[in-house]
PDB file of C-alpha atoms and ligand atoms in Angstrom:
ATOM      1  CA  MET F 187      -8.114   2.418  -8.080  1.00 78.00           C
ATOM      2  CA  GLU F 188      -6.236  -0.959  -8.471  1.00 95.00           C
ATOM      3  CA  LYS F 189      -2.753  -0.473  -9.078  1.00 98.00           C
ATOM      4  CA  ILE F 190      -0.598  -2.984 -11.217  1.00 98.00           C
ATOM      5  CA  VAL F 191       3.127  -3.267 -10.611  1.00 98.00           C
ATOM      6  CA  ILE F 192       5.000  -5.027 -13.708  1.00 98.00           C
ATOM      7  CA  LEU F 193       8.542  -6.183 -13.433  1.00 98.00           C
ATOM      8  CA  THR F 194      10.215  -6.728 -16.973  1.00 98.00           C
ATOM      9  CA  GLY F 195      13.641  -8.422 -17.883  1.00 98.00           C
ATOM     10  CA  ALA F 196      15.539  -9.606 -20.771  1.00 98.00           C
ATOM     11  CA  GLY F 197      12.707 -11.883 -21.961  1.00 98.00           C
ATOM     12  CA  ILE F 198      10.498  -9.068 -23.087  1.00 98.00           C
ATOM     13  CA  SER F 199      13.230  -7.722 -25.448  1.00 98.00           C
ATOM     14  CA  ALA F 200      14.479 -10.966 -26.922  1.00 98.00           C
ATOM     15  CA  GLU F 201      11.828 -11.172 -29.707  1.00 98.00           C
ATOM     16  CA  SER F 202      12.965  -7.527 -30.559  1.00 98.00           C
ATOM     17  CA  GLY F 203      16.436  -9.181 -31.270  1.00 97.00           C
ATOM     18  CA  LEU F 204      18.379  -8.155 -28.021  1.00 96.00           C
ATOM     19  CA  GLY F 205      19.938 -11.336 -26.251  1.00 93.00           C
ATOM     20  CA  THR F 206      19.066 -12.386 -22.830  1.00 96.00           C
ATOM     21  CA  PHE F 207      21.769 -13.082 -20.429  1.00 95.00           C
ATOM     22  CA  ARG F 208      21.241 -16.582 -19.022  1.00 94.00           C
ATOM     23  CA  ASP F 209      19.628 -18.469 -21.957  1.00 92.00           C
ATOM     24  CA  GLU F 210      21.739 -20.741 -24.022  1.00 91.00           C
ATOM     25  CA  GLY F 211      24.355 -18.435 -26.175  1.00 91.00           C
ATOM     26  CA  GLY F 212      23.322 -15.449 -23.915  1.00 94.00           C
ATOM     27  CA  LEU F 213      25.589 -12.754 -22.879  1.00 94.00           C
ATOM     28  CA  TRP F 214      26.876 -14.247 -19.962  1.00 94.00           C
ATOM     29  CA  SER F 215      27.965 -17.444 -21.759  1.00 94.00           C
ATOM     30  CA  GLN F 216      30.058 -14.932 -24.138  1.00 94.00           C
ATOM     31  CA  TYR F 217      31.519 -12.729 -21.287  1.00 94.00           C
ATOM     32  CA  ARG F 218      32.403 -12.852 -17.725  1.00 95.00           C
ATOM     33  CA  ILE F 219      30.003 -10.746 -15.327  1.00 95.00           C
ATOM     34  CA  GLU F 220      33.503  -9.817 -13.335  1.00 96.00           C
ATOM     35  CA  ASP F 221      35.090  -8.469 -16.440  1.00 96.00           C
ATOM     36  CA  VAL F 222      32.330  -6.150 -18.113  1.00 97.00           C
ATOM     37  CA  ALA F 223      29.472  -5.662 -15.331  1.00 97.00           C
ATOM     38  CA  THR F 224      31.455  -4.765 -12.107  1.00 97.00           C
ATOM     39  CA  PRO F 225      33.216  -1.641 -10.916  1.00 96.00           C
ATOM     40  CA  GLU F 226      36.327  -3.643 -10.378  1.00 97.00           C
ATOM     41  CA  GLY F 227      36.363  -4.632 -14.123  1.00 97.00           C
ATOM     42  CA  PHE F 228      35.796  -1.150 -15.270  1.00 95.00           C
ATOM     43  CA  ALA F 229      38.875   0.112 -13.094  1.00 94.00           C
ATOM     44  CA  ARG F 230      40.618  -2.857 -14.435  1.00 96.00           C
ATOM     45  CA  ASP F 231      39.867  -2.326 -18.261  1.00 96.00           C
ATOM     46  CA  PRO F 232      37.626   0.566 -18.825  1.00 95.00           C
ATOM     47  CA  ALA F 233      38.023  -0.015 -22.865  1.00 96.00           C
ATOM     48  CA  LEU F 234      36.795  -3.664 -22.613  1.00 96.00           C
ATOM     49  CA  VAL F 235      33.710  -2.301 -20.371  1.00 96.00           C
ATOM     50  CA  GLN F 236      33.095   0.675 -22.910  1.00 96.00           C
ATOM     51  CA  GLY F 237      33.220  -1.516 -25.895  1.00 96.00           C
ATOM     52  CA  PHE F 238      30.806  -4.154 -24.436  1.00 97.00           C
ATOM     53  CA  TYR F 239      28.271  -1.171 -23.553  1.00 97.00           C
ATOM     54  CA  ASN F 240      28.878   0.754 -27.042  1.00 97.00           C
ATOM     55  CA  ALA F 241      28.207  -2.854 -28.752  1.00 96.00           C
ATOM     56  CA  ARG F 242      24.843  -3.215 -26.782  1.00 97.00           C
ATOM     57  CA  ARG F 243      23.819   0.665 -27.080  1.00 97.00           C
ATOM     58  CA  ALA F 244      24.369   0.182 -31.109  1.00 97.00           C
ATOM     59  CA  GLN F 245      22.111  -3.298 -30.843  1.00 97.00           C
ATOM     60  CA  ALA F 246      19.549  -1.366 -29.022  1.00 97.00           C
ATOM     61  CA  ALA F 247      19.279   1.549 -31.084  1.00 96.00           C
ATOM     62  CA  LYS F 248      18.476  -0.317 -33.846  1.00 97.00           C
ATOM     63  CA  ALA F 249      16.004  -2.762 -32.082  1.00 98.00           C
ATOM     64  CA  GLU F 250      12.326  -1.960 -32.593  1.00 98.00           C
ATOM     65  CA  PRO F 251       9.773  -2.455 -29.589  1.00 98.00           C
ATOM     66  CA  ASN F 252       7.581  -5.827 -29.952  1.00 98.00           C
ATOM     67  CA  LEU F 253       4.035  -6.505 -29.461  1.00 98.00           C
ATOM     68  CA  ALA F 254       4.676  -7.112 -25.662  1.00 98.00           C
ATOM     69  CA  HIS F 255       6.364  -3.764 -25.277  1.00 98.00           C
ATOM     70  CA  ARG F 256       3.290  -2.131 -27.047  1.00 98.00           C
ATOM     71  CA  ALA F 257       0.603  -4.099 -24.891  1.00 98.00           C
ATOM     72  CA  LEU F 258       2.142  -3.004 -21.626  1.00 98.00           C
ATOM     73  CA  ALA F 259       1.932   0.897 -22.978  1.00 98.00           C
ATOM     74  CA  ARG F 260      -1.939  -0.086 -23.878  1.00 98.00           C
ATOM     75  CA  LEU F 261      -2.391  -1.300 -20.301  1.00 98.00           C
ATOM     76  CA  GLN F 262      -0.920   1.860 -19.027  1.00 98.00           C
ATOM     77  CA  ARG F 263      -3.234   3.771 -21.219  1.00 98.00           C
ATOM     78  CA  ASP F 264      -6.364   2.068 -20.781  1.00 97.00           C
ATOM     79  CA  TRP F 265      -6.247   0.721 -17.357  1.00 97.00           C
ATOM     80  CA  PRO F 266      -8.553   2.716 -14.855  1.00 96.00           C
ATOM     81  CA  GLY F 267      -5.895   2.591 -12.147  1.00 97.00           C
ATOM     82  CA  GLU F 268      -2.208   2.940 -12.135  1.00 98.00           C
ATOM     83  CA  VAL F 269       0.394   0.607 -14.080  1.00 98.00           C
ATOM     84  CA  VAL F 270       4.104   1.091 -12.874  1.00 98.00           C
ATOM     85  CA  ILE F 271       6.392  -0.607 -15.121  1.00 98.00           C
ATOM     86  CA  VAL F 272       9.850  -1.497 -13.535  1.00 98.00           C
ATOM     87  CA  THR F 273      12.539  -2.697 -15.821  1.00 98.00           C
ATOM     88  CA  GLN F 274      15.775  -4.348 -15.252  1.00 98.00           C
ATOM     89  CA  ASN F 275      16.583  -3.533 -19.120  1.00 98.00           C
ATOM     90  CA  VAL F 276      18.954  -0.882 -20.124  1.00 98.00           C
ATOM     91  CA  ASP F 277      17.401  -0.861 -23.506  1.00 98.00           C
ATOM     92  CA  GLY F 278      14.727   1.941 -24.055  1.00 98.00           C
ATOM     93  CA  LEU F 279      11.952  -0.290 -25.745  1.00 98.00           C
ATOM     94  CA  HIS F 280       9.275   0.222 -23.034  1.00 98.00           C
ATOM     95  CA  GLU F 281       9.449   3.971 -24.048  1.00 98.00           C
ATOM     96  CA  ALA F 282       9.774   3.092 -27.655  1.00 98.00           C
ATOM     97  CA  GLY F 283       6.729   1.196 -27.571  1.00 98.00           C
ATOM     98  CA  GLY F 284       4.693   4.106 -25.603  1.00 98.00           C
ATOM     99  CA  ALA F 285       5.253   3.345 -22.377  1.00 98.00           C
ATOM    100  CA  GLN F 286       5.344   6.193 -19.646  1.00 97.00           C
ATOM    101  CA  ASP F 287       7.429   6.968 -16.503  1.00 98.00           C
ATOM    102  CA  VAL F 288       9.284   3.464 -16.801  1.00 98.00           C
ATOM    103  CA  ILE F 289      11.475   2.783 -13.687  1.00 98.00           C
ATOM    104  CA  HIS F 290      14.828   1.867 -14.929  1.00 98.00           C
ATOM    105  CA  MET F 291      16.300   0.116 -11.862  1.00 98.00           C
ATOM    106  CA  HIS F 292      19.323  -1.214 -13.582  1.00 98.00           C
ATOM    107  CA  GLY F 293      20.093   2.145 -15.526  1.00 98.00           C
ATOM    108  CA  ILE F 294      19.819   2.851 -19.084  1.00 98.00           C
ATOM    109  CA  LEU F 295      22.241   2.562 -22.005  1.00 98.00           C
ATOM    110  CA  ALA F 296      21.389   5.999 -23.261  1.00 97.00           C
ATOM    111  CA  GLY F 297      22.744   7.531 -20.229  1.00 97.00           C
ATOM    112  CA  ALA F 298      26.298   8.522 -19.077  1.00 97.00           C
ATOM    113  CA  LEU F 299      27.403   9.128 -15.584  1.00 97.00           C
ATOM    114  CA  CYS F 300      30.260  10.579 -14.098  1.00 95.00           C
ATOM    115  CA  ALA F 301      31.718   8.233 -11.573  1.00 90.00           C
ATOM    116  CA  ALA F 302      33.672  11.407 -10.139  1.00 92.00           C
ATOM    117  CA  CYS F 303      30.683  13.898  -9.214  1.00 95.00           C
ATOM    118  CA  GLY F 304      27.635  11.468 -10.168  1.00 95.00           C
ATOM    119  CA  HIS F 305      26.692  14.147 -13.140  1.00 97.00           C
ATOM    120  CA  ARG F 306      24.475  12.598 -15.583  1.00 97.00           C
ATOM    121  CA  TRP F 307      24.030  13.291 -19.438  1.00 97.00           C
ATOM    122  CA  THR F 308      22.865  11.570 -22.449  1.00 97.00           C
ATOM    123  CA  ALA F 309      25.653   9.158 -23.674  1.00 96.00           C
ATOM    124  CA  PRO F 310      27.110   9.236 -27.219  1.00 95.00           C
ATOM    125  CA  PRO F 311      26.461   6.366 -29.349  1.00 95.00           C
ATOM    126  CA  GLU F 312      30.207   5.528 -28.717  1.00 95.00           C
ATOM    127  CA  MET F 313      31.441   6.123 -25.189  1.00 95.00           C
ATOM    128  CA  SER F 314      35.292   6.198 -24.913  1.00 93.00           C
ATOM    129  CA  VAL F 315      38.034   5.866 -22.256  1.00 92.00           C
ATOM    130  CA  GLY F 316      38.550   9.210 -20.582  1.00 85.00           C
ATOM    131  CA  GLU F 317      35.409  10.953 -21.726  1.00 85.00           C
ATOM    132  CA  PRO F 318      35.365  14.178 -19.872  1.00 91.00           C
ATOM    133  CA  CYS F 319      32.547  15.006 -17.600  1.00 95.00           C
ATOM    134  CA  PRO F 320      30.601  18.105 -19.076  1.00 95.00           C
ATOM    135  CA  ALA F 321      29.962  19.219 -15.191  1.00 96.00           C
ATOM    136  CA  CYS F 322      33.570  18.608 -13.759  1.00 96.00           C
ATOM    137  CA  ALA F 323      35.805  17.619 -16.559  1.00 94.00           C
ATOM    138  CA  ALA F 324      36.855  14.429 -14.857  1.00 93.00           C
ATOM    139  CA  LEU F 325      37.980  11.656 -17.237  1.00 91.00           C
ATOM    140  CA  ASN F 326      36.017   8.444 -15.801  1.00 84.00           C
ATOM    141  CA  ALA F 327      32.612   8.647 -17.665  1.00 94.00           C
ATOM    142  CA  ARG F 328      30.959   5.491 -17.392  1.00 96.00           C
ATOM    143  CA  PRO F 329      27.652   4.186 -18.783  1.00 97.00           C
ATOM    144  CA  ASP F 330      24.857   4.706 -16.624  1.00 98.00           C
ATOM    145  CA  VAL F 331      24.085   0.915 -15.901  1.00 98.00           C
ATOM    146  CA  VAL F 332      24.128  -0.570 -12.590  1.00 98.00           C
ATOM    147  CA  TRP F 333      26.670  -3.110 -11.956  1.00 98.00           C
ATOM    148  CA  PHE F 334      26.875  -6.211  -9.873  1.00 96.00           C
ATOM    149  CA  GLY F 335      27.960  -4.962  -6.077  1.00 96.00           C
ATOM    150  CA  GLU F 336      26.016  -1.705  -6.740  1.00 97.00           C
ATOM    151  CA  MET F 337      22.943  -0.708  -5.230  1.00 97.00           C
ATOM    152  CA  PRO F 338      19.942  -0.604  -8.153  1.00 98.00           C
ATOM    153  CA  TYR F 339      18.243   2.667  -8.723  1.00 98.00           C
ATOM    154  CA  HIS F 340      14.934   4.025  -7.327  1.00 98.00           C
ATOM    155  CA  MET F 341      14.556   1.123  -4.603  1.00 98.00           C
ATOM    156  CA  ASP F 342      12.497   3.235  -2.385  1.00 98.00           C
ATOM    157  CA  THR F 343       9.775   4.514  -4.807  1.00 98.00           C
ATOM    158  CA  ILE F 344       9.612   0.551  -6.200  1.00 98.00           C
ATOM    159  CA  TYR F 345       9.177  -0.639  -2.732  1.00 98.00           C
ATOM    160  CA  ASP F 346       6.255   1.841  -2.229  1.00 98.00           C
ATOM    161  CA  HIS F 347       4.725   0.751  -5.561  1.00 98.00           C
ATOM    162  CA  LEU F 348       4.860  -2.591  -4.363  1.00 98.00           C
ATOM    163  CA  ALA F 349       3.302  -1.988  -0.932  1.00 98.00           C
ATOM    164  CA  GLY F 350       0.119  -0.712  -2.872  1.00 97.00           C
ATOM    165  CA  ALA F 351      -0.016  -3.096  -5.651  1.00 98.00           C
ATOM    166  CA  SER F 352      -3.203  -5.091  -6.151  1.00 98.00           C
ATOM    167  CA  PHE F 353      -1.529  -6.982  -8.921  1.00 98.00           C
ATOM    168  CA  PHE F 354       2.050  -8.023  -9.565  1.00 98.00           C
ATOM    169  CA  ALA F 355       3.535  -9.375 -12.907  1.00 98.00           C
ATOM    170  CA  SER F 356       7.020 -10.575 -13.615  1.00 98.00           C
ATOM    171  CA  ILE F 357       7.710 -10.745 -17.316  1.00 98.00           C
ATOM    172  CA  GLY F 358      10.862 -12.157 -18.843  1.00 98.00           C
ATOM    173  CA  THR F 359      13.034 -12.306 -16.037  1.00 98.00           C
ATOM    174  CA  SER F 360      14.955 -15.473 -14.733  1.00 96.00           C
ATOM    175  CA  GLY F 361      14.519 -14.350 -11.107  1.00 93.00           C
ATOM    176  CA  GLN F 362      18.198 -15.014 -10.443  1.00 93.00           C
ATOM    177  CA  VAL F 363      19.180 -11.391  -9.486  1.00 94.00           C
ATOM    178  CA  TYR F 364      18.373  -9.662  -6.259  1.00 94.00           C
ATOM    179  CA  PRO F 365      16.642  -7.413  -5.346  1.00 96.00           C
ATOM    180  CA  ALA F 366      14.426  -7.702  -8.066  1.00 96.00           C
ATOM    181  CA  ALA F 367      13.745 -11.461  -7.616  1.00 96.00           C
ATOM    182  CA  ALA F 368      12.242 -10.815  -4.053  1.00 97.00           C
ATOM    183  CA  PHE F 369       9.559  -8.367  -5.291  1.00 98.00           C
ATOM    184  CA  VAL F 370       7.122 -11.024  -5.855  1.00 98.00           C
ATOM    185  CA  HIS F 371       7.469 -11.754  -1.913  1.00 98.00           C
ATOM    186  CA  GLU F 372       7.100  -7.929  -1.171  1.00 97.00           C
ATOM    187  CA  ALA F 373       4.019  -7.788  -3.455  1.00 98.00           C
ATOM    188  CA  ALA F 374       2.420 -10.768  -2.131  1.00 98.00           C
ATOM    189  CA  MET F 375       2.927  -9.710   1.619  1.00 97.00           C
ATOM    190  CA  SER F 376       0.734  -6.508   0.474  1.00 95.00           C
ATOM    191  CA  GLY F 377      -1.947  -8.625  -0.657  1.00 97.00           C
ATOM    192  CA  ALA F 378      -1.273  -8.448  -4.484  1.00 98.00           C
ATOM    193  CA  ARG F 379      -2.205 -11.362  -6.749  1.00 98.00           C
ATOM    194  CA  THR F 380       0.883 -12.198  -8.538  1.00 98.00           C
ATOM    195  CA  VAL F 381       1.626 -13.626 -12.112  1.00 98.00           C
ATOM    196  CA  GLU F 382       4.693 -14.805 -13.909  1.00 98.00           C
ATOM    197  CA  LEU F 383       4.748 -14.797 -17.719  1.00 98.00           C
ATOM    198  CA  ASN F 384       7.951 -16.272 -19.157  1.00 98.00           C
ATOM    199  CA  LEU F 385       9.274 -18.729 -21.575  1.00 98.00           C
ATOM    200  CA  GLU F 386       9.663 -21.331 -19.172  1.00 96.00           C
ATOM    201  CA  PRO F 387       9.091 -21.313 -15.259  1.00 96.00           C
ATOM    202  CA  SER F 388      11.718 -19.202 -13.646  1.00 95.00           C
ATOM    203  CA  THR F 389      13.675 -20.312 -10.614  1.00 90.00           C
ATOM    204  CA  GLY F 390      10.954 -18.715  -8.380  1.00 94.00           C
ATOM    205  CA  ALA F 391       7.748 -19.711 -10.402  1.00 96.00           C
ATOM    206  CA  SER F 392       6.426 -21.367  -7.551  1.00 97.00           C
ATOM    207  CA  SER F 393       6.104 -18.086  -5.437  1.00 97.00           C
ATOM    208  CA  PHE F 394       3.444 -16.801  -8.060  1.00 98.00           C
ATOM    209  CA  ASP F 395      -0.054 -17.504  -7.720  1.00 98.00           C
ATOM    210  CA  ASP F 396      -0.350 -18.043 -11.554  1.00 98.00           C
ATOM    211  CA  VAL F 397       2.238 -18.828 -14.314  1.00 98.00           C
ATOM    212  CA  ILE F 398       1.786 -18.196 -17.952  1.00 98.00           C
ATOM    213  CA  LEU F 399       4.223 -19.594 -20.283  1.00 98.00           C
ATOM    214  CA  GLY F 400       5.327 -18.656 -23.874  1.00 98.00           C
ATOM    215  CA  PRO F 401       7.041 -16.312 -25.726  1.00 98.00           C
ATOM    216  CA  ALA F 402       6.257 -12.621 -24.580  1.00 98.00           C
ATOM    217  CA  SER F 403       4.878 -11.156 -27.993  1.00 98.00           C
ATOM    218  CA  GLU F 404       1.991 -13.668 -27.609  1.00 98.00           C
ATOM    219  CA  THR F 405       1.345 -14.164 -23.814  1.00 98.00           C
ATOM    220  CA  VAL F 406       1.503 -10.434 -22.804  1.00 98.00           C
ATOM    221  CA  PRO F 407      -1.134  -9.072 -25.141  1.00 98.00           C
ATOM    222  CA  ARG F 408      -3.329 -11.871 -24.128  1.00 98.00           C
ATOM    223  CA  TRP F 409      -3.026 -10.996 -20.610  1.00 98.00           C
ATOM    224  CA  VAL F 410      -3.418  -7.502 -21.126  1.00 98.00           C
ATOM    225  CA  ASP F 411      -6.847  -8.242 -23.124  1.00 97.00           C
ATOM    226  CA  ASP F 412      -8.005 -10.364 -20.309  1.00 97.00           C
ATOM    227  CA  LEU F 413      -7.126  -7.444 -17.548  1.00 97.00           C
ATOM    228  CA  LEU F 414      -8.806  -5.015 -19.822  1.00 96.00           C
ATOM    229  CA  GLY F 415     -11.760  -7.189 -20.620  1.00 90.00           C
ATOM    230  CA  PRO F 416     -14.146  -6.879 -23.712  1.00 71.00           C
ATOM    231  CA  ARG F 417     -13.887  -3.804 -25.559  1.00 59.00           C
TER     232      ARG F 417
HETATM  233  P1  OAD B 158      18.127 -13.619 -17.768  1.00 96.96           P
HETATM  234  O1  OAD B 158      18.915 -13.797 -19.278  1.00 96.96           O
HETATM  235  O2  OAD B 158      18.572 -13.865 -16.580  1.00 96.96           O
HETATM  236  O3  OAD B 158      16.376 -14.217 -18.045  1.00 96.96           O
HETATM  237  C1  OAD B 158      15.782 -14.117 -19.207  1.00 96.96           C
HETATM  238  C2  OAD B 158      14.374 -14.554 -19.187  1.00 96.96           C
HETATM  239  O4  OAD B 158      13.560 -14.560 -20.025  1.00 96.96           O
HETATM  240  C3  OAD B 158      14.807 -16.258 -19.162  1.00 96.96           C
HETATM  241  O5  OAD B 158      13.863 -16.733 -17.819  1.00 96.96           O
HETATM  242  C4  OAD B 158      14.012 -16.722 -20.160  1.00 96.96           C
HETATM  243  O6  OAD B 158      13.319 -18.008 -19.980  1.00 96.96           O
HETATM  244  C5  OAD B 158      13.121 -15.665 -20.564  1.00 96.96           C
HETATM  245  N1  OAD B 158      12.800 -15.251 -21.951  1.00 96.96           N
HETATM  246  C6  OAD B 158      13.399 -15.729 -23.155  1.00 96.96           C
HETATM  247  N2  OAD B 158      12.849 -15.242 -24.165  1.00 96.96           N
HETATM  248  C7  OAD B 158      11.588 -15.150 -23.884  1.00 96.96           C
HETATM  249  C8  OAD B 158      10.536 -14.635 -24.819  1.00 96.96           C
HETATM  250  N3  OAD B 158      10.484 -14.469 -26.018  1.00 96.96           N
HETATM  251  N4  OAD B 158       9.355 -14.272 -24.145  1.00 96.96           N
HETATM  252  C9  OAD B 158       9.281 -14.567 -22.524  1.00 96.96           C
HETATM  253  N5  OAD B 158      10.399 -14.911 -21.825  1.00 96.96           N
HETATM  254  C10 OAD B 158      11.481 -15.093 -22.458  1.00 96.96           C
HETATM  255  O7  OAD B 158      17.669 -11.997 -17.918  1.00 96.96           O
HETATM  256  P2  OAD B 158      17.127 -11.031 -16.610  1.00 96.96           P
HETATM  257  O8  OAD B 158      16.359 -12.042 -15.666  1.00 96.96           O
HETATM  258  O9  OAD B 158      16.685  -9.815 -17.135  1.00 96.96           O
HETATM  259  O10 OAD B 158      21.687  -7.013 -14.675  1.00 96.96           O
HETATM  260  O11 OAD B 158      18.440 -10.766 -15.840  1.00 96.96           O
HETATM  261  C11 OAD B 158      18.558  -9.968 -14.787  1.00 96.96           C
HETATM  262  C12 OAD B 158      19.843  -9.305 -14.643  1.00 96.96           C
HETATM  263  O12 OAD B 158      20.863 -10.156 -14.850  1.00 96.96           O
HETATM  264  C13 OAD B 158      19.847  -8.098 -15.892  1.00 96.96           C
HETATM  265  O13 OAD B 158      19.356  -7.112 -15.609  1.00 96.96           O
HETATM  266  C14 OAD B 158      21.339  -7.923 -15.851  1.00 96.96           C
HETATM  267  C15 OAD B 158      21.632  -9.420 -15.733  1.00 96.96           C
HETATM  268  O14 OAD B 158      22.925  -9.577 -15.123  1.00 96.96           O
HETATM  269  C16 OAD B 158      22.840  -6.645 -14.631  1.00 96.96           C
HETATM  270  O15 OAD B 158      23.717  -6.497 -15.639  1.00 96.96           O
HETATM  271  C17 OAD B 158      23.027  -5.748 -13.546  1.00 96.96           C
END
C-alpha cells in the first residue's frame, strides 16, 4: 500500500483567517522571534509570551477549517494506503476538518506543558504567568509549543514515515525552518515522488519533482481529486 506523507505550514490555514509568519504583514513582522518564540524570551518576559499565545489561541479557536484541510481529511479517508499528516501549525484546524492522528511537530496551542516536570494538560483559553502545574504545582506552565532552539516533537516517527513514503507533499510552508525544510530530501532519498503546493515557489521549490502554485483552498482539493481518480 502506498504511503503519502504530507507536511503542512501556516499557508494552509491562511484562508481560515490565521496569519502566516513570513508573508507581508505576517507575525514575524509584528513580533521578534527572540521575544516570543524562544525559551530565553519566555524566561525574560513570560507575560509577553503568554499574551502572544493567548491571542493566537483565541484566534485559532474562532477559525474554521477550509477546503484544503477538509480535502486532506478526505484523502486520509479514501486513499487505499496510509496518509500521514505532519504539521508545523499549532492550530487544530486539521482535526477540526476531520483529519486523524495528525503529528504536531511544533506542538499545539490547546496544550499546556510544565517546564519543571514535563506534565501536559489542556490549556485554558487564557494562560497566565505563574499558572500551577496540576501534577507538581510548579508555577512555570508554558504553552505546549516548540520554540526556536528546541527539538521539534515526534522526529523519530516522522523520519520513519518519510523513509516509507511513496509520495511526499509540502503544503503552505516557506521551507525556511529546519528540520521540516529538509523532509523533501529525506523523502526523495527514499524514492518518494515529491510535490510542493504553495501560493508562490518556496525557497526549496527546486528540490521538488512537481510544484503546484495557487491558494491552498483551490490547489489541495484539485490535487486530492487527481490522486483519488474518478469516483
Ligand atoms: P511561513 O509564514 O514561513 O510561510 C507560509 C507559506 O505559505 C509561504 O510560503 C506563503 O507563500 C504560503 N501561503 C500563504 N498563503 C497561502 C495560501 N492561501 N495557500 C497556500 N500557500 C500560502 O510559515 P511556515 O512555513 O509554516 O515555527 O513557518 C514555519 C515555522 O516558522 C512555523 O511553524 C513557526 C514559524 O516560526 C515556530 O514558531 C517554531
